[in-house]
Amino acid sequence: MQLYPAIDMKNGQCVRLKQGLFDNVTVYSDTPADMAKLWAEKGASFLHLVDLDGALAGHPVNIQAVKKILETVSIPLELGGGIRTAESVKEILDIGVSRVIIGTKAVERPEFMRELIETFGPERIVLGVDAKDGLVAVEGWEKVSSLPAKDLCLMMKDFGVRHVVYTDISRDGMLTGPNVEATRMLTAETGLDVIASGGVSSMEDLEALNQAGICGAIIGKALYEGRINLEEAVGRFEA
């Protein structure tokens, strides 16, 4: 199981939100690149970056912080948050980011994903599914649509999507445990590589995801608050 330490960026800082609420912010570092270096030194083999300002603005905002991370570490990065044009995708991939996560635009104009995959390939484009009670949320989680997560994933599979980051908003930043069953069902029903995001709080949570056949897990607050030792987790789940 691939582990993805999360670096959420807001105003150029490394932060965590609770349940995606922008007025519920904890700042963990003024320098995201320093956090990236720390996780890389502890064995991270892939990093998950989120441009929180970009998610609200509808276009990438923290590109300078991303560039600094790319200068600091040599492991691959994936980036999401406000990426809604092919030009933005190209710009981000061109600076050295390995994978781009598309959320809102995939819901608003599904064909956009087909176009991106035809242009950049399925390994570089990731579908971001943020769900609340099984329904897809968009625009920085500010709006909940009437579209079930499974339906969106199946549509995207037809367009060539292979990778999905699935976030249960109600659990994000809450350390209440991931929604293992919903993530397992989405994996089983779609056959996609589903990466679990939201709520991972312990090694037991990672074990539950691993046992359920989930291919990846994003770890945020649990790392920052010392509930999960990254070196130990990498040795146990990536070896």
Tab-separated table of C-alpha atoms in Angstrom:
chain	number	residue	atom	x	y	z
A	1	MET	CA	0.000	0.000	0.000
A	2	GLN	CA	1.415	3.356	-1.053
A	3	LEU	CA	1.528	5.948	1.737
A	4	TYR	CA	1.160	9.647	0.961
A	5	PRO	CA	2.116	12.168	3.658
A	6	ALA	CA	-0.087	15.216	3.090
A	7	ILE	CA	1.089	18.792	2.852
A	8	ASP	CA	-1.842	21.206	2.755
A	9	MET	CA	-0.843	24.732	1.792
A	10	LYS	CA	-2.634	27.940	2.751
A	11	ASN	CA	-1.077	31.408	2.522
A	12	GLY	CA	2.252	29.717	1.813
A	13	GLN	CA	2.115	27.777	5.098
A	14	CYS	CA	1.655	24.088	5.886
A	15	VAL	CA	-1.722	23.700	7.615
A	16	ARG	CA	-4.509	21.241	8.411
A	17	LEU	CA	-8.229	21.902	8.329
A	18	LYS	CA	-11.000	20.099	10.197
A	19	GLN	CA	-13.748	18.734	7.917
A	20	GLY	CA	-12.565	21.062	5.156
A	21	LEU	CA	-13.645	24.172	7.080
A	22	PHE	CA	-11.471	27.125	6.134
A	23	ASP	CA	-12.113	28.860	9.454
A	24	ASN	CA	-10.809	25.829	11.384
A	25	VAL	CA	-7.092	25.953	10.569
A	26	THR	CA	-4.021	24.679	12.417
A	27	VAL	CA	-0.646	25.915	11.137
A	28	TYR	CA	2.119	23.304	11.435
A	29	SER	CA	4.911	25.046	9.546
A	30	ASP	CA	5.603	28.347	7.826
A	31	THR	CA	7.682	26.446	5.255
A	32	PRO	CA	6.007	23.534	3.432
A	33	ALA	CA	9.366	22.587	1.874
A	34	ASP	CA	10.767	21.886	5.338
A	35	MET	CA	7.901	19.483	6.018
A	36	ALA	CA	8.459	17.804	2.656
A	37	LYS	CA	12.135	17.343	3.519
A	38	LEU	CA	11.230	15.863	6.916
A	39	TRP	CA	8.796	13.316	5.455
A	40	ALA	CA	11.273	12.389	2.706
A	41	GLU	CA	13.989	11.811	5.323
A	42	LYS	CA	11.586	9.541	7.219
A	43	GLY	CA	11.052	7.354	4.166
A	44	ALA	CA	8.190	8.918	2.239
A	45	SER	CA	8.255	7.778	-1.382
A	46	PHE	CA	5.391	10.007	-2.621
A	47	LEU	CA	3.880	13.257	-1.303
A	48	HIS	CA	0.292	14.508	-1.546
A	49	LEU	CA	0.035	18.305	-1.860
A	50	VAL	CA	-3.141	20.376	-1.640
A	51	ASP	CA	-3.389	24.037	-2.620
A	52	LEU	CA	-6.219	25.079	-0.295
A	53	ASP	CA	-6.208	28.683	-1.516
A	54	GLY	CA	-6.374	27.346	-5.070
A	55	ALA	CA	-9.401	25.191	-4.252
A	56	LEU	CA	-11.344	28.305	-3.269
A	57	ALA	CA	-9.900	30.631	-5.914
A	58	GLY	CA	-10.446	28.167	-8.774
A	59	HIS	CA	-6.847	28.407	-9.965
A	60	PRO	CA	-3.446	27.430	-8.507
A	61	VAL	CA	-2.205	29.907	-5.872
A	62	ASN	CA	0.679	28.285	-3.960
A	63	ILE	CA	2.857	27.457	-6.988
A	64	GLN	CA	5.954	29.079	-5.456
A	65	ALA	CA	5.664	26.813	-2.415
A	66	VAL	CA	5.315	23.807	-4.730
A	67	LYS	CA	8.424	24.846	-6.671
A	68	LYS	CA	10.352	25.132	-3.422
A	69	ILE	CA	9.282	21.604	-2.453
A	70	LEU	CA	10.414	20.322	-5.854
A	71	GLU	CA	13.800	21.952	-5.294
A	72	THR	CA	14.069	20.389	-1.829
A	73	VAL	CA	13.054	16.740	-2.382
A	74	SER	CA	13.490	14.266	-5.230
A	75	ILE	CA	10.472	12.022	-4.553
A	76	PRO	CA	7.334	12.335	-6.728
A	77	LEU	CA	4.525	14.724	-5.822
A	78	GLU	CA	0.843	14.858	-6.634
A	79	LEU	CA	-1.004	18.185	-6.408
A	80	GLY	CA	-4.662	19.112	-6.157
A	81	GLY	CA	-6.628	22.262	-5.462
A	82	GLY	CA	-8.142	24.664	-7.991
A	83	ILE	CA	-6.686	23.039	-11.103
A	84	ARG	CA	-9.444	23.588	-13.643
A	85	THR	CA	-7.816	24.263	-17.022
A	86	ALA	CA	-5.571	22.262	-19.341
A	87	GLU	CA	-3.117	25.188	-19.220
A	88	SER	CA	-2.856	24.886	-15.424
A	89	VAL	CA	-2.320	21.133	-15.702
A	90	LYS	CA	0.478	21.619	-18.248
A	91	GLU	CA	2.132	24.329	-16.135
A	92	ILE	CA	2.118	22.114	-13.042
A	93	LEU	CA	3.411	19.032	-14.830
A	94	ASP	CA	6.068	21.103	-16.591
A	95	ILE	CA	7.564	22.326	-13.297
A	96	GLY	CA	8.054	18.706	-12.213
A	97	VAL	CA	4.904	17.593	-10.398
A	98	SER	CA	4.227	13.919	-11.218
A	99	ARG	CA	0.432	13.798	-10.946
A	100	VAL	CA	-2.350	16.366	-10.987
A	101	ILE	CA	-5.618	15.840	-9.106
A	102	ILE	CA	-8.816	17.150	-10.703
A	103	GLY	CA	-11.983	17.434	-8.628
A	104	THR	CA	-14.505	20.217	-9.282
A	105	LYS	CA	-13.932	20.420	-13.033
A	106	ALA	CA	-14.448	16.656	-13.411
A	107	VAL	CA	-17.939	17.081	-11.971
A	108	GLU	CA	-18.785	20.235	-13.889
A	109	ARG	CA	-17.467	19.016	-17.253
A	110	PRO	CA	-16.647	15.292	-17.235
A	111	GLU	CA	-15.277	15.347	-20.790
A	112	PHE	CA	-12.430	17.503	-19.472
A	113	MET	CA	-10.956	14.384	-17.875
A	114	ARG	CA	-11.040	12.472	-21.150
A	115	GLU	CA	-9.222	15.349	-22.855
A	116	LEU	CA	-6.569	15.511	-20.120
A	117	ILE	CA	-5.927	11.766	-20.218
A	118	GLU	CA	-5.637	11.810	-24.011
A	119	THR	CA	-3.122	14.677	-23.736
A	120	PHE	CA	-1.070	13.757	-20.661
A	121	GLY	CA	-1.755	10.040	-20.083
A	122	PRO	CA	-3.591	8.147	-17.306
A	123	GLU	CA	-0.623	8.024	-14.935
A	124	ARG	CA	-0.448	11.809	-14.652
A	125	ILE	CA	-4.130	12.642	-14.119
A	126	VAL	CA	-5.917	11.673	-10.896
A	127	LEU	CA	-9.622	12.036	-10.150
A	128	GLY	CA	-10.280	13.708	-6.809
A	129	VAL	CA	-13.572	12.597	-5.277
A	130	ASP	CA	-14.550	14.480	-2.138
A	131	ALA	CA	-17.745	12.995	-0.738
A	132	LYS	CA	-20.204	13.721	2.032
A	133	ASP	CA	-22.742	10.966	2.743
A	134	GLY	CA	-21.701	9.352	-0.545
A	135	LEU	CA	-22.381	12.489	-2.631
A	136	VAL	CA	-19.671	14.447	-4.409
A	137	ALA	CA	-18.701	17.880	-3.033
A	138	VAL	CA	-17.078	20.595	-5.170
A	139	GLU	CA	-15.442	24.033	-4.977
A	140	GLY	CA	-13.241	23.438	-1.964
A	141	TRP	CA	-15.995	21.336	-0.361
A	142	GLU	CA	-18.220	24.408	-0.172
A	143	LYS	CA	-21.004	22.781	-2.236
A	144	VAL	CA	-22.411	19.233	-2.213
A	145	SER	CA	-23.795	17.952	-5.524
A	146	SER	CA	-26.469	15.312	-6.116
A	147	LEU	CA	-23.966	13.012	-7.882
A	148	PRO	CA	-23.061	9.733	-6.109
A	149	ALA	CA	-19.307	9.126	-5.849
A	150	LYS	CA	-19.588	5.675	-7.428
A	151	ASP	CA	-21.396	7.024	-10.503
A	152	LEU	CA	-18.727	9.666	-11.046
A	153	CYS	CA	-15.949	7.074	-10.734
A	154	LEU	CA	-17.550	4.688	-13.215
A	155	MET	CA	-18.030	7.491	-15.729
A	156	MET	CA	-14.390	8.501	-15.316
A	157	LYS	CA	-13.208	4.908	-15.716
A	158	ASP	CA	-14.775	4.932	-19.184
A	159	PHE	CA	-12.675	8.028	-19.929
A	160	GLY	CA	-9.469	6.197	-19.011
A	161	VAL	CA	-9.040	7.300	-15.386
A	162	ARG	CA	-7.036	4.821	-13.296
A	163	HIS	CA	-6.324	6.650	-10.035
A	164	VAL	CA	-8.807	8.165	-7.583
A	165	VAL	CA	-8.225	10.067	-4.342
A	166	TYR	CA	-11.360	9.457	-2.282
A	167	THR	CA	-11.921	11.788	0.665
A	168	ASP	CA	-14.679	11.393	3.219
A	169	ILE	CA	-15.126	15.045	4.223
A	170	SER	CA	-16.887	14.265	7.492
A	171	ARG	CA	-13.752	12.475	8.719
A	172	ASP	CA	-11.058	14.734	7.314
A	173	GLY	CA	-8.803	16.166	10.011
A	174	MET	CA	-10.913	14.583	12.746
A	175	LEU	CA	-8.681	11.573	13.605
A	176	THR	CA	-11.822	9.432	13.801
A	177	GLY	CA	-10.621	6.697	11.449
A	178	PRO	CA	-11.097	6.460	7.669
A	179	ASN	CA	-14.298	5.266	6.043
A	180	VAL	CA	-12.845	1.854	5.271
A	181	GLU	CA	-16.089	0.269	4.077
A	182	ALA	CA	-16.993	3.072	1.655
A	183	THR	CA	-13.452	3.072	0.265
A	184	ARG	CA	-13.434	-0.730	-0.054
A	185	MET	CA	-16.807	-0.692	-1.831
A	186	LEU	CA	-15.651	2.008	-4.240
A	187	THR	CA	-12.544	-0.053	-5.045
A	188	ALA	CA	-14.576	-3.238	-5.546
A	189	GLU	CA	-17.343	-1.617	-7.602
A	190	THR	CA	-15.077	0.374	-9.922
A	191	GLY	CA	-11.851	-1.623	-10.170
A	192	LEU	CA	-9.926	1.653	-9.911
A	193	ASP	CA	-6.858	2.368	-7.779
A	194	VAL	CA	-8.583	4.175	-4.932
A	195	ILE	CA	-6.434	6.152	-2.480
A	196	ALA	CA	-8.103	6.692	0.890
A	197	SER	CA	-8.054	10.177	2.368
A	198	GLY	CA	-9.552	11.559	5.553
A	199	GLY	CA	-9.557	10.353	9.143
A	200	VAL	CA	-6.447	8.130	9.266
A	201	SER	CA	-5.397	8.342	12.922
A	202	SER	CA	-3.329	5.251	13.766
A	203	MET	CA	-1.388	2.256	12.524
A	204	GLU	CA	-4.569	0.240	13.129
A	205	ASP	CA	-6.403	2.441	10.610
A	206	LEU	CA	-3.671	1.811	8.044
A	207	GLU	CA	-3.851	-1.911	8.785
A	208	ALA	CA	-7.628	-1.865	8.226
A	209	LEU	CA	-7.211	-0.141	4.856
A	210	ASN	CA	-4.438	-2.537	3.862
A	211	GLN	CA	-6.527	-5.572	4.840
A	212	ALA	CA	-9.434	-4.170	2.788
A	213	GLY	CA	-7.246	-4.126	-0.328
A	214	ILE	CA	-6.974	-0.352	-0.613
A	215	CYS	CA	-3.998	0.609	-2.802
A	216	GLY	CA	-3.020	3.846	-1.056
A	217	ALA	CA	-3.589	6.039	1.999
A	218	ILE	CA	-3.057	9.741	2.582
A	219	ILE	CA	-1.884	10.605	6.093
A	220	GLY	CA	-2.196	14.138	7.400
A	221	LYS	CA	-2.947	15.213	10.937
A	222	ALA	CA	-1.889	11.874	12.451
A	223	LEU	CA	1.666	12.482	11.211
A	224	TYR	CA	1.764	16.077	12.376
A	225	GLU	CA	0.539	15.154	15.845
A	226	GLY	CA	2.831	12.149	16.241
A	227	ARG	CA	0.123	9.487	16.231
A	228	ILE	CA	1.768	7.643	13.340
A	229	ASN	CA	5.513	7.116	12.963
A	230	LEU	CA	6.155	7.432	9.242
A	231	GLU	CA	9.335	5.326	9.218
A	232	GLU	CA	7.497	2.478	10.951
A	233	ALA	CA	4.460	2.818	8.678
A	234	VAL	CA	6.553	2.789	5.498
A	235	GLY	CA	8.457	-0.291	6.719
A	236	ARG	CA	5.238	-2.115	7.471
A	237	PHE	CA	3.008	-1.209	4.540
A	238	GLU	CA	5.295	-0.342	1.626
A	239	ALA	CA	7.907	-3.053	2.094
